[in-house]
PDB file of C-alpha atoms in Angstrom:
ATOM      1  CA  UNK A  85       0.000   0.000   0.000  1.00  0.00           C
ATOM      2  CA  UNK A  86       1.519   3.203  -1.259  1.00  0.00           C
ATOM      3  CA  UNK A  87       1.019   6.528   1.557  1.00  0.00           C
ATOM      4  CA  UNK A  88       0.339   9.783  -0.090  1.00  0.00           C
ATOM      5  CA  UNK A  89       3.193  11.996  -1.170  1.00  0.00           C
ATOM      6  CA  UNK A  90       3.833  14.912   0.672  1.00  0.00           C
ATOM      7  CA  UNK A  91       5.470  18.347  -1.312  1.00  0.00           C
ATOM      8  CA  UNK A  92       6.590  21.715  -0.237  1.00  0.00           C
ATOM      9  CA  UNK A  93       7.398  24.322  -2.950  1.00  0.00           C
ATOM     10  CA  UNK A  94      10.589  25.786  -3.589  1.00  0.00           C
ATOM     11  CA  UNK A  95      12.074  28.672  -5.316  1.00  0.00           C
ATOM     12  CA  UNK A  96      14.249  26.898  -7.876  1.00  0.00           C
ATOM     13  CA  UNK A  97      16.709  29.618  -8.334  1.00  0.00           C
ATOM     14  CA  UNK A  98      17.338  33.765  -7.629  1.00  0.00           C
ATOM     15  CA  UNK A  99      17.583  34.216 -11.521  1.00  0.00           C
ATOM     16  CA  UNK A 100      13.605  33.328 -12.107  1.00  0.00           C
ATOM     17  CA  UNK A 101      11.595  34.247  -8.961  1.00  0.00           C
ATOM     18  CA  UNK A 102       8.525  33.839 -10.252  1.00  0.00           C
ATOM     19  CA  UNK A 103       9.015  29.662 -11.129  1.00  0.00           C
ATOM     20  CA  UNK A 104       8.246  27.360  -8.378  1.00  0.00           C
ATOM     21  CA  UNK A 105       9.668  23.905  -8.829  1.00  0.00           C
ATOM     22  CA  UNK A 106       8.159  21.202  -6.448  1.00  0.00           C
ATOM     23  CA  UNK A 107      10.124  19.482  -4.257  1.00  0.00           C
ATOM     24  CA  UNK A 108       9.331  15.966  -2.333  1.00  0.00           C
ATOM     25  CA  UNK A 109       9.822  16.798   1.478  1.00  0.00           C
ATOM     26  CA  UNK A 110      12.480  14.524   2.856  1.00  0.00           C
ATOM     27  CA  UNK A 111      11.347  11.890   5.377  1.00  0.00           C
ATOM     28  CA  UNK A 112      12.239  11.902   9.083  1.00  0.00           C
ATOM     29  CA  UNK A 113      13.509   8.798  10.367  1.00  0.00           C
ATOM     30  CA  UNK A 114      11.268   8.204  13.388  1.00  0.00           C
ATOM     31  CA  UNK A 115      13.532   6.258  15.730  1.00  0.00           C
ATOM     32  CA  UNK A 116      16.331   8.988  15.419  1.00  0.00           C
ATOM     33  CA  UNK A 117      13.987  11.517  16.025  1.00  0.00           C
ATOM     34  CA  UNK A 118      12.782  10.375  19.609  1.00  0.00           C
ATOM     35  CA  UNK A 119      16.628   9.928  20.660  1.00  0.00           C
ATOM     36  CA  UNK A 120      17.822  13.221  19.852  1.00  0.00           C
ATOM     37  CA  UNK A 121      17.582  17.020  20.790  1.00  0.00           C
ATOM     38  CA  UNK A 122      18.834  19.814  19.644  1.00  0.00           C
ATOM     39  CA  UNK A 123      20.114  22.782  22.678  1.00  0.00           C
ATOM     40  CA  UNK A 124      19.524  26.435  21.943  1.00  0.00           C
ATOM     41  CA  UNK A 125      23.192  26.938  20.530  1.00  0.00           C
ATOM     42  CA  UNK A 126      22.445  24.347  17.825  1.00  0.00           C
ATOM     43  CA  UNK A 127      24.194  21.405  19.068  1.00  0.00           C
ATOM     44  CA  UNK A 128      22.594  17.875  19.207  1.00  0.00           C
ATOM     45  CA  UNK A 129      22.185  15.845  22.432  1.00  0.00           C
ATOM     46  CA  UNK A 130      21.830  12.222  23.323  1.00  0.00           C
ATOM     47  CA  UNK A 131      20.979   9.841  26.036  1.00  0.00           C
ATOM     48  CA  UNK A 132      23.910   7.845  27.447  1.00  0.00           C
ATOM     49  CA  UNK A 133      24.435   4.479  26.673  1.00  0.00           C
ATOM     50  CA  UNK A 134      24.732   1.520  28.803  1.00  0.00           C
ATOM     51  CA  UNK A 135      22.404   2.878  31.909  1.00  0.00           C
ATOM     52  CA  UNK A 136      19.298   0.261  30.699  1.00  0.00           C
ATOM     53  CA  UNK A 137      20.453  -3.148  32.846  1.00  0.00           C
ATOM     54  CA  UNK A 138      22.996  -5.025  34.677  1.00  0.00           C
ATOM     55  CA  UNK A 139      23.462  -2.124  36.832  1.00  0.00           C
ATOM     56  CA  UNK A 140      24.560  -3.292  40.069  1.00  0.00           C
ATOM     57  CA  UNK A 141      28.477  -4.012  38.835  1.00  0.00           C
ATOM     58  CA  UNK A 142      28.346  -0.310  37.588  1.00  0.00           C
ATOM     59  CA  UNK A 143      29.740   2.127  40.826  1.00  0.00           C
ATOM     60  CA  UNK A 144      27.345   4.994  41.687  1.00  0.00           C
ATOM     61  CA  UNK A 145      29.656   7.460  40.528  1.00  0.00           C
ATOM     62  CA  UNK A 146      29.473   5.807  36.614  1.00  0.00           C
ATOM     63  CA  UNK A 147      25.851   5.276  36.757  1.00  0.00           C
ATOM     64  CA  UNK A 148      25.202   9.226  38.268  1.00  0.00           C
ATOM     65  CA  UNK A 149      27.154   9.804  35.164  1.00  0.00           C
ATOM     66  CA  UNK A 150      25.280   8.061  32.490  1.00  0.00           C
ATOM     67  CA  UNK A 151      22.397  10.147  33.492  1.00  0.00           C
ATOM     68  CA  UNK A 152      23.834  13.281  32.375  1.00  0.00           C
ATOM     69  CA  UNK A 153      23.266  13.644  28.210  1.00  0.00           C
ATOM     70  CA  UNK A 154      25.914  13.753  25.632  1.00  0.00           C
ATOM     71  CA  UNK A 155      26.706  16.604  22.710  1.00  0.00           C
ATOM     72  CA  UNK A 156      27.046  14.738  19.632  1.00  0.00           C
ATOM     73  CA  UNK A 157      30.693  14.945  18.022  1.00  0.00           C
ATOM     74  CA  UNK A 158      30.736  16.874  14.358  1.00  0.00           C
ATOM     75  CA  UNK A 159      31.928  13.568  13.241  1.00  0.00           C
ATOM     76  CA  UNK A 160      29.002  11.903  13.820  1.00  0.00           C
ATOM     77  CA  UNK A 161      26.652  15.041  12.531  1.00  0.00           C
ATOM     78  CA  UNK A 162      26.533  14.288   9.422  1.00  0.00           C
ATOM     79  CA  UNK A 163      24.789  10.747   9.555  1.00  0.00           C
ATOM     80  CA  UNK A 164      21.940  12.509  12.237  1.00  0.00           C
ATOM     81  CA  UNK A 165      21.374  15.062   9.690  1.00  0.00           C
ATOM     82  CA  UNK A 166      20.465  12.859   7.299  1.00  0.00           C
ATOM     83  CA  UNK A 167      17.980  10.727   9.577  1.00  0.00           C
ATOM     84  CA  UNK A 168      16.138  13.849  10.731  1.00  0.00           C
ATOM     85  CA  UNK A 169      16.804  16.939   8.578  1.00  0.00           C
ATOM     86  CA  UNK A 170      14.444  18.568  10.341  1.00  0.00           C
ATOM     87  CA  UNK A 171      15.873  18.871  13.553  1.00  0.00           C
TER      88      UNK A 171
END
């Protein structure tokens, strides 16, 4: 079963303002979405790993710090941007 198409319209370029091209809206991929934030200066943030189970060999001091989130390294930006370009 096919889902309707969704499109947003674009200027195509400066040179001819009044042409509109249409544009198919990029999806978001919904399982990236839930597990990350962006902060008000633009950088992304993630939950921890590793703070789900087997938790009692893990000292207090590691698990207190696996609450905390994580920035996202620019390394890694490029791959999140593509799941949600949205963000």
């Amino acid at each position: 079963m096919e889902g309707r198409r969704e499109y947003h319209l674009l200027r195509s370029t400066p040179d001819y303002p009044d042409k509109e091209e249409i544009v198919p809206k990029i999806k978001t991929n919904r399982g990236a979405a839930k597990r990350f934030k962006k902060t008000g200066t633009g950088k992304v943030k993630a939950k921890r790993a590793f703070a789900r189970h087997i938790l009692t060999k893990k000292s207090a001091n590691r698990k207190r710090g696996l609450r905390r989130s994580k920035i996202i390294s620019k390394t890694n930006m490029k791959g999140i941007e593509k799941l949600v370009p949205y963000l």
